[in-house]
PDB file of C-alpha atoms in Angstrom:
ATOM      1  CA  MET A1318       0.000   0.000   0.000  1.00 41.00           C
ATOM      2  CA  SER A1319       2.773   2.476   0.904  1.00 45.00           C
ATOM      3  CA  THR A1320       4.457   1.867  -2.476  1.00 46.00           C
ATOM      4  CA  ARG A1321       1.229   2.591  -4.377  1.00 53.00           C
ATOM      5  CA  ILE A1322       0.700   5.760  -2.366  1.00 50.00           C
ATOM      6  CA  GLY A1323       4.283   6.851  -3.033  1.00 48.00           C
ATOM      7  CA  LEU A1324       3.876   6.309  -6.778  1.00 47.00           C
ATOM      8  CA  LEU A1325       0.630   8.308  -6.765  1.00 50.00           C
ATOM      9  CA  VAL A1326       2.306  11.173  -4.904  1.00 45.00           C
ATOM     10  CA  ASP A1327       5.158  11.171  -7.428  1.00 46.00           C
ATOM     11  CA  ARG A1328       2.744  11.374 -10.368  1.00 50.00           C
ATOM     12  CA  VAL A1329       0.837  14.224  -8.753  1.00 44.00           C
ATOM     13  CA  LEU A1330       4.048  16.133  -8.003  1.00 45.00           C
ATOM     14  CA  ARG A1331       5.345  15.739 -11.553  1.00 48.00           C
ATOM     15  CA  ARG A1332       2.126  17.202 -12.960  1.00 47.00           C
ATOM     16  CA  ALA A1333       1.574  19.873 -10.341  1.00 41.00           C
ATOM     17  CA  LEU A1334       5.140  21.095  -9.858  1.00 46.00           C
ATOM     18  CA  PRO A1335       6.910  21.053 -13.227  1.00 61.00           C
ATOM     19  CA  GLY A1336      10.323  22.663 -13.185  1.00 84.00           C
ATOM     20  CA  ARG A1337      10.579  22.559  -9.383  1.00 89.00           C
ATOM     21  CA  CYS A1338      13.566  21.491  -7.297  1.00 93.00           C
ATOM     22  CA  ALA A1339      13.137  17.970  -5.916  1.00 91.00           C
ATOM     23  CA  PHE A1340      14.614  19.095  -2.599  1.00 93.00           C
ATOM     24  CA  CYS A1341      13.117  22.503  -1.806  1.00 92.00           C
ATOM     25  CA  LEU A1342      10.461  23.068  -4.542  1.00 91.00           C
ATOM     26  CA  ALA A1343      12.152  26.300  -5.663  1.00 94.00           C
ATOM     27  CA  PRO A1344      12.418  26.877  -9.434  1.00 94.00           C
ATOM     28  CA  ALA A1345      14.824  24.286 -10.833  1.00 94.00           C
ATOM     29  CA  LEU A1346      17.708  24.794 -13.220  1.00 94.00           C
ATOM     30  CA  ALA A1347      16.891  24.248 -16.892  1.00 90.00           C
ATOM     31  CA  GLU A1348      16.497  20.517 -17.608  1.00 87.00           C
ATOM     32  CA  ARG A1349      17.585  19.633 -14.066  1.00 92.00           C
ATOM     33  CA  PRO A1350      15.447  18.421 -11.135  1.00 92.00           C
ATOM     34  CA  TRP A1351      17.249  20.663  -8.623  1.00 94.00           C
ATOM     35  CA  CYS A1352      18.096  24.298  -7.971  1.00 95.00           C
ATOM     36  CA  GLN A1353      21.663  25.573  -7.798  1.00 96.00           C
ATOM     37  CA  ALA A1354      21.645  26.118  -4.029  1.00 97.00           C
ATOM     38  CA  CYS A1355      20.457  22.599  -3.233  1.00 97.00           C
ATOM     39  CA  PHE A1356      22.863  21.075  -5.752  1.00 97.00           C
ATOM     40  CA  GLU A1357      25.830  22.824  -4.178  1.00 97.00           C
ATOM     41  CA  GLY A1358      24.669  21.887  -0.679  1.00 97.00           C
ATOM     42  CA  LEU A1359      24.432  18.137  -1.315  1.00 97.00           C
ATOM     43  CA  PRO A1360      26.816  15.821   0.593  1.00 97.00           C
ATOM     44  CA  TRP A1361      29.412  15.379  -2.122  1.00 97.00           C
ATOM     45  CA  ASN A1362      31.929  12.601  -1.560  1.00 96.00           C
ATOM     46  CA  LEU A1363      35.038  14.768  -1.707  1.00 93.00           C
ATOM     47  CA  PRO A1364      37.724  13.879  -1.005  1.00 95.00           C
ATOM     48  CA  ALA A1365      37.557  10.093  -1.231  1.00 95.00           C
ATOM     49  CA  CYS A1366      39.892   7.148  -1.700  1.00 96.00           C
ATOM     50  CA  PRO A1367      40.275   6.675  -5.473  1.00 96.00           C
ATOM     51  CA  LEU A1368      40.157   2.879  -5.163  1.00 96.00           C
ATOM     52  CA  CYS A1369      37.269   2.190  -2.767  1.00 96.00           C
ATOM     53  CA  GLY A1370      35.538   5.582  -2.578  1.00 96.00           C
ATOM     54  CA  GLU A1371      35.800   5.739   1.226  1.00 94.00           C
ATOM     55  CA  PRO A1372      35.328   9.374   2.331  1.00 93.00           C
ATOM     56  CA  GLN A1373      38.640  10.866   3.466  1.00 91.00           C
ATOM     57  CA  PRO A1374      39.735  13.966   5.394  1.00 89.00           C
ATOM     58  CA  GLU A1375      40.831  16.921   3.290  1.00 90.00           C
ATOM     59  CA  ALA A1376      44.492  16.322   4.142  1.00 87.00           C
ATOM     60  CA  TRP A1377      44.307  12.914   2.420  1.00 85.00           C
ATOM     61  CA  ARG A1378      42.895  14.214  -0.878  1.00 88.00           C
ATOM     62  CA  GLY A1379      43.976  11.994  -3.775  1.00 87.00           C
ATOM     63  CA  ARG A1380      45.627   9.385  -1.529  1.00 92.00           C
ATOM     64  CA  THR A1381      44.750   5.699  -1.296  1.00 95.00           C
ATOM     65  CA  CYS A1382      43.264   4.720   2.072  1.00 93.00           C
ATOM     66  CA  GLY A1383      45.017   2.351   4.462  1.00 92.00           C
ATOM     67  CA  ALA A1384      42.541  -0.503   3.876  1.00 91.00           C
ATOM     68  CA  CYS A1385      43.203  -0.469   0.129  1.00 94.00           C
ATOM     69  CA  LEU A1386      46.961  -0.272   0.657  1.00 95.00           C
ATOM     70  CA  ARG A1387      46.778  -3.393   2.818  1.00 94.00           C
ATOM     71  CA  GLN A1388      44.344  -5.252   0.545  1.00 92.00           C
ATOM     72  CA  PRO A1389      43.614  -3.641  -2.839  1.00 95.00           C
ATOM     73  CA  PRO A1390      40.079  -4.299  -4.121  1.00 96.00           C
ATOM     74  CA  ALA A1391      39.323  -6.331  -7.223  1.00 96.00           C
ATOM     75  CA  PHE A1392      38.060  -3.196  -8.976  1.00 98.00           C
ATOM     76  CA  VAL A1393      40.509  -0.573 -10.245  1.00 98.00           C
ATOM     77  CA  ARG A1394      38.571   2.486  -9.084  1.00 97.00           C
ATOM     78  CA  THR A1395      35.333   3.627  -7.499  1.00 98.00           C
ATOM     79  CA  ARG A1396      33.098   6.400  -8.756  1.00 98.00           C
ATOM     80  CA  ALA A1397      30.639   7.272  -5.981  1.00 98.00           C
ATOM     81  CA  PRO A1398      30.073  11.027  -6.186  1.00 98.00           C
ATOM     82  CA  LEU A1399      27.847  11.498  -3.120  1.00 98.00           C
ATOM     83  CA  ARG A1400      27.828  10.471   0.512  1.00 97.00           C
ATOM     84  CA  TYR A1401      24.909   8.483   1.889  1.00 97.00           C
ATOM     85  CA  SER A1402      23.536  11.089   4.285  1.00 95.00           C
ATOM     86  CA  ASP A1403      20.989  13.894   4.572  1.00 95.00           C
ATOM     87  CA  GLU A1404      18.968  14.506   1.393  1.00 95.00           C
ATOM     88  CA  ILE A1405      20.661  11.655  -0.493  1.00 97.00           C
ATOM     89  CA  ALA A1406      19.801   9.073   2.169  1.00 97.00           C
ATOM     90  CA  TRP A1407      16.186  10.292   2.057  1.00 95.00           C
ATOM     91  CA  LEU A1408      16.075   9.953  -1.738  1.00 95.00           C
ATOM     92  CA  VAL A1409      17.644   6.480  -1.695  1.00 96.00           C
ATOM     93  CA  ARG A1410      15.141   5.205   0.862  1.00 94.00           C
ATOM     94  CA  ARG A1411      12.219   6.516  -1.188  1.00 93.00           C
ATOM     95  CA  PHE A1412      13.664   4.938  -4.315  1.00 93.00           C
ATOM     96  CA  LYS A1413      14.619   1.559  -2.848  1.00 89.00           C
ATOM     97  CA  PHE A1414      11.751   0.885  -0.473  1.00 87.00           C
ATOM     98  CA  GLN A1415       8.872   2.836  -2.056  1.00 88.00           C
ATOM     99  CA  ALA A1416       9.855   2.363  -5.721  1.00 87.00           C
ATOM    100  CA  SER A1417       9.641   6.119  -6.271  1.00 90.00           C
ATOM    101  CA  PRO A1418      10.406   6.902  -9.929  1.00 89.00           C
ATOM    102  CA  ARG A1419      10.899  10.581  -9.092  1.00 89.00           C
ATOM    103  CA  ALA A1420      13.569   9.726  -6.523  1.00 93.00           C
ATOM    104  CA  GLY A1421      15.233   7.290  -8.925  1.00 94.00           C
ATOM    105  CA  THR A1422      15.256   9.853 -11.710  1.00 93.00           C
ATOM    106  CA  VAL A1423      16.919  12.447  -9.472  1.00 95.00           C
ATOM    107  CA  LEU A1424      19.543   9.955  -8.267  1.00 97.00           C
ATOM    108  CA  LEU A1425      20.345   8.878 -11.817  1.00 96.00           C
ATOM    109  CA  ALA A1426      20.599  12.498 -12.963  1.00 95.00           C
ATOM    110  CA  LEU A1427      23.008  13.262 -10.112  1.00 97.00           C
ATOM    111  CA  LEU A1428      25.206  10.300 -11.044  1.00 97.00           C
ATOM    112  CA  GLU A1429      25.247  11.261 -14.728  1.00 96.00           C
ATOM    113  CA  THR A1430      26.077  14.882 -13.903  1.00 96.00           C
ATOM    114  CA  ALA A1431      28.976  13.825 -11.678  1.00 97.00           C
ATOM    115  CA  LEU A1432      30.525  11.375 -14.153  1.00 97.00           C
ATOM    116  CA  SER A1433      33.095  12.938 -16.466  1.00 96.00           C
ATOM    117  CA  GLU A1434      33.153  12.330 -20.211  1.00 96.00           C
ATOM    118  CA  GLU A1435      36.228  10.179 -19.674  1.00 97.00           C
ATOM    119  CA  ALA A1436      34.341   8.073 -17.130  1.00 97.00           C
ATOM    120  CA  THR A1437      31.252   7.543 -19.280  1.00 97.00           C
ATOM    121  CA  ALA A1438      33.411   6.615 -22.293  1.00 98.00           C
ATOM    122  CA  TRP A1439      35.349   3.975 -20.324  1.00 98.00           C
ATOM    123  CA  PRO A1440      33.009   0.968 -19.840  1.00 98.00           C
ATOM    124  CA  GLU A1441      32.169  -1.509 -22.568  1.00 98.00           C
ATOM    125  CA  ALA A1442      29.286  -2.884 -20.505  1.00 98.00           C
ATOM    126  CA  LEU A1443      27.329  -2.156 -17.327  1.00 98.00           C
ATOM    127  CA  VAL A1444      26.533  -4.831 -14.729  1.00 98.00           C
ATOM    128  CA  PRO A1445      23.997  -4.039 -11.983  1.00 97.00           C
ATOM    129  CA  VAL A1446      24.440  -5.631  -8.575  1.00 95.00           C
ATOM    130  CA  PRO A1447      21.815  -8.409  -8.692  1.00 91.00           C
ATOM    131  CA  LEU A1448      19.299  -9.197  -6.002  1.00 83.00           C
ATOM    132  CA  HIS A1449      18.691 -12.826  -5.169  1.00 64.00           C
ATOM    133  CA  ALA A1450      15.581 -14.012  -7.033  1.00 64.00           C
ATOM    134  CA  ARG A1451      13.680 -14.629  -3.784  1.00 67.00           C
ATOM    135  CA  ARG A1452      14.422 -11.151  -2.473  1.00 64.00           C
ATOM    136  CA  ALA A1453      13.562  -9.556  -5.832  1.00 58.00           C
ATOM    137  CA  ARG A1454      10.176 -11.299  -5.813  1.00 61.00           C
ATOM    138  CA  GLY A1455       9.496 -10.198  -2.252  1.00 61.00           C
ATOM    139  CA  ARG A1456      10.429  -6.584  -2.871  1.00 63.00           C
ATOM    140  CA  GLY A1457       8.982  -6.420  -6.380  1.00 68.00           C
ATOM    141  CA  PHE A1458      11.632  -3.901  -7.406  1.00 78.00           C
ATOM    142  CA  ASP A1459      15.353  -4.084  -8.220  1.00 89.00           C
ATOM    143  CA  GLN A1460      16.825  -0.610  -7.786  1.00 92.00           C
ATOM    144  CA  ALA A1461      20.264  -1.375  -9.283  1.00 95.00           C
ATOM    145  CA  GLU A1462      18.679  -2.938 -12.376  1.00 95.00           C
ATOM    146  CA  TRP A1463      16.404   0.103 -12.797  1.00 95.00           C
ATOM    147  CA  LEU A1464      19.340   2.512 -12.681  1.00 96.00           C
ATOM    148  CA  ALA A1465      21.651   0.406 -14.847  1.00 97.00           C
ATOM    149  CA  ALA A1466      19.088  -0.236 -17.587  1.00 96.00           C
ATOM    150  CA  ARG A1467      18.553   3.485 -18.103  1.00 95.00           C
ATOM    151  CA  LEU A1468      22.211   4.428 -17.816  1.00 97.00           C
ATOM    152  CA  ALA A1469      23.292   1.688 -20.239  1.00 97.00           C
ATOM    153  CA  ARG A1470      20.864   3.005 -22.868  1.00 95.00           C
ATOM    154  CA  ARG A1471      22.180   6.529 -22.453  1.00 95.00           C
ATOM    155  CA  LEU A1472      25.811   5.423 -22.659  1.00 96.00           C
ATOM    156  CA  GLY A1473      25.129   3.120 -25.600  1.00 97.00           C
ATOM    157  CA  VAL A1474      26.629   0.038 -23.922  1.00 98.00           C
ATOM    158  CA  PRO A1475      25.098  -3.385 -23.240  1.00 97.00           C
ATOM    159  CA  LEU A1476      23.530  -4.261 -19.911  1.00 97.00           C
ATOM    160  CA  LEU A1477      24.874  -7.622 -18.746  1.00 97.00           C
ATOM    161  CA  ARG A1478      23.520  -9.511 -15.759  1.00 93.00           C
ATOM    162  CA  GLY A1479      24.992 -11.624 -13.048  1.00 93.00           C
ATOM    163  CA  ARG A1480      23.320 -14.052 -10.687  1.00 89.00           C
ATOM    164  CA  ARG A1481      23.455 -13.949  -6.908  1.00 87.00           C
ATOM    165  CA  LEU A1482      23.987 -17.533  -5.820  1.00 80.00           C
ATOM    166  CA  HIS A1483      22.986 -17.198  -2.176  1.00 70.00           C
ATOM    167  CA  ASP A1484      20.303 -15.179  -0.427  1.00 58.00           C
ATOM    168  CA  THR A1485      22.781 -13.840   2.117  1.00 60.00           C
ATOM    169  CA  PRO A1486      21.479 -12.487   5.428  1.00 56.00           C
ATOM    170  CA  SER A1487      21.597  -8.791   6.194  1.00 51.00           C
ATOM    171  CA  GLN A1488      25.081  -7.286   6.223  1.00 52.00           C
ATOM    172  CA  ARG A1489      24.166  -4.765   8.910  1.00 54.00           C
ATOM    173  CA  GLY A1490      26.466  -4.833  11.893  1.00 54.00           C
ATOM    174  CA  LEU A1491      29.259  -6.659  10.045  1.00 50.00           C
ATOM    175  CA  ASP A1492      32.684  -5.106   9.548  1.00 53.00           C
ATOM    176  CA  ARG A1493      34.546  -4.995   6.220  1.00 53.00           C
ATOM    177  CA  HIS A1494      36.246  -8.388   6.708  1.00 56.00           C
ATOM    178  CA  GLU A1495      33.027 -10.107   7.814  1.00 49.00           C
ATOM    179  CA  ARG A1496      31.100  -8.700   4.863  1.00 52.00           C
ATOM    180  CA  ARG A1497      33.716  -9.978   2.421  1.00 53.00           C
ATOM    181  CA  SER A1498      33.608 -13.431   3.984  1.00 54.00           C
ATOM    182  CA  ASN A1499      29.804 -13.412   3.869  1.00 53.00           C
ATOM    183  CA  LEU A1500      29.776 -12.720   0.125  1.00 57.00           C
ATOM    184  CA  ARG A1501      32.825 -14.672  -1.087  1.00 59.00           C
ATOM    185  CA  GLY A1502      31.886 -16.654  -4.202  1.00 56.00           C
ATOM    186  CA  GLY A1503      28.389 -15.222  -4.072  1.00 79.00           C
ATOM    187  CA  PHE A1504      27.981 -14.206  -7.728  1.00 90.00           C
ATOM    188  CA  ARG A1505      28.267 -15.740 -11.175  1.00 92.00           C
ATOM    189  CA  MET A1506      28.072 -13.966 -14.511  1.00 93.00           C
ATOM    190  CA  GLN A1507      25.656 -15.302 -17.111  1.00 84.00           C
ATOM    191  CA  ASP A1508      27.676 -14.085 -20.111  1.00 82.00           C
ATOM    192  CA  SER A1509      31.314 -13.724 -21.103  1.00 89.00           C
ATOM    193  CA  LEU A1510      32.379 -10.131 -20.581  1.00 96.00           C
ATOM    194  CA  PRO A1511      34.273  -7.474 -22.541  1.00 97.00           C
ATOM    195  CA  ALA A1512      37.544  -6.080 -21.238  1.00 98.00           C
ATOM    196  CA  ARG A1513      36.183  -3.041 -19.355  1.00 98.00           C
ATOM    197  CA  VAL A1514      33.116  -3.391 -17.146  1.00 98.00           C
ATOM    198  CA  ALA A1515      31.472  -0.964 -14.720  1.00 98.00           C
ATOM    199  CA  LEU A1516      29.385  -2.345 -11.868  1.00 98.00           C
ATOM    200  CA  LEU A1517      26.452  -0.274 -10.652  1.00 98.00           C
ATOM    201  CA  ASP A1518      24.606  -0.059  -7.342  1.00 97.00           C
ATOM    202  CA  ASP A1519      22.629   2.654  -5.613  1.00 97.00           C
ATOM    203  CA  VAL A1520      24.699   2.707  -2.407  1.00 97.00           C
ATOM    204  CA  MET A1521      28.173   1.368  -1.666  1.00 96.00           C
ATOM    205  CA  THR A1522      28.637   0.544   2.021  1.00 92.00           C
ATOM    206  CA  THR A1523      31.954  -1.237   2.647  1.00 90.00           C
ATOM    207  CA  GLY A1524      32.398  -2.340  -0.964  1.00 92.00           C
ATOM    208  CA  ALA A1525      32.148  -6.050  -0.088  1.00 91.00           C
ATOM    209  CA  THR A1526      29.239  -6.726  -2.450  1.00 92.00           C
ATOM    210  CA  LEU A1527      30.909  -4.923  -5.344  1.00 96.00           C
ATOM    211  CA  GLU A1528      34.183  -6.705  -4.517  1.00 95.00           C
ATOM    212  CA  ALA A1529      32.531 -10.126  -4.803  1.00 93.00           C
ATOM    213  CA  LEU A1530      30.782  -9.164  -8.044  1.00 96.00           C
ATOM    214  CA  ALA A1531      34.024  -7.733  -9.457  1.00 97.00           C
ATOM    215  CA  ARG A1532      35.775 -11.049  -8.838  1.00 95.00           C
ATOM    216  CA  ALA A1533      32.982 -12.867 -10.678  1.00 95.00           C
ATOM    217  CA  CYS A1534      33.380 -10.443 -13.598  1.00 97.00           C
ATOM    218  CA  LEU A1535      37.142 -11.016 -13.761  1.00 96.00           C
ATOM    219  CA  ALA A1536      36.520 -14.757 -13.786  1.00 95.00           C
ATOM    220  CA  ALA A1537      34.086 -14.237 -16.705  1.00 96.00           C
ATOM    221  CA  GLY A1538      36.675 -12.497 -18.890  1.00 96.00           C
ATOM    222  CA  ALA A1539      36.742  -8.860 -17.827  1.00 97.00           C
ATOM    223  CA  GLU A1540      40.229  -7.380 -17.598  1.00 98.00           C
ATOM    224  CA  GLU A1541      39.362  -4.266 -15.569  1.00 98.00           C
ATOM    225  CA  VAL A1542      36.350  -3.489 -13.420  1.00 98.00           C
ATOM    226  CA  GLU A1543      35.164  -0.190 -11.969  1.00 98.00           C
ATOM    227  CA  ALA A1544      32.669   0.181  -9.117  1.00 98.00           C
ATOM    228  CA  TRP A1545      29.979   2.828  -9.658  1.00 98.00           C
ATOM    229  CA  ALA A1546      27.422   3.905  -7.089  1.00 98.00           C
ATOM    230  CA  VAL A1547      25.320   6.979  -6.542  1.00 98.00           C
ATOM    231  CA  ALA A1548      26.446   7.254  -2.928  1.00 98.00           C
ATOM    232  CA  ARG A1549      29.050   5.919  -0.489  1.00 97.00           C
ATOM    233  CA  THR A1550      28.382   5.312   3.182  1.00 94.00           C
ATOM    234  CA  PRO A1551      31.031   6.870   5.479  1.00 87.00           C
ATOM    235  CA  LEU A1552      32.762   4.125   7.458  1.00 76.00           C
ATOM    236  CA  GLY A1553      31.732   5.555  10.823  1.00 66.00           C
ATOM    237  CA  GLU A1554      28.037   5.385   9.865  1.00 63.00           C
ATOM    238  CA  ILE A1555      27.903   1.692   8.878  1.00 58.00           C
TER     239      ILE A1555
END
């Protein structure tokens, strides 16, 4: 019921408030669902570790974090332009748990705006983080698939799918090492892959899920893998 109500509210807002900022309802920038003030005030993930996207203090700008120095991830870089907090956390929850197309559209637009031309030209395929079939049926909505399908069309690259082999329990409360152990060997790709593949999820927490999927992609023929997410959770908030 809450999902249907959320979808109805989104449709009403789109018709009643065209050209309005999704955050404050002020007039939006041309062809953007936000105003300049709200855009600048979003929790941008700067600076961040270039490998895992972990938010870093200003003094560490451009430097690899200690965790990645000790154990480099299977992906070569992370592109997660926002931090999972404040307005972005609110949008993600509406998108993931209420299937809000308005929230999903704003999140996708933010990701596209933040990605450079070099970044969008890099992948030869996009792979969304898959839900287990049982969880997908229960939720009735796969947020990573929704984002990746639209972004793949806009980038002109194929959307390739993996399969989650185990319906793993919630990762909440687990540290980075425990999450990696929980997901080891948890994915398999359904197709052989091109050399450069970008993985896509809505939120990157510790990176354990994307790490496991990256390893499956390398086993399926990819030579380099990037991890893309709309937002990254700061380590202290996991």
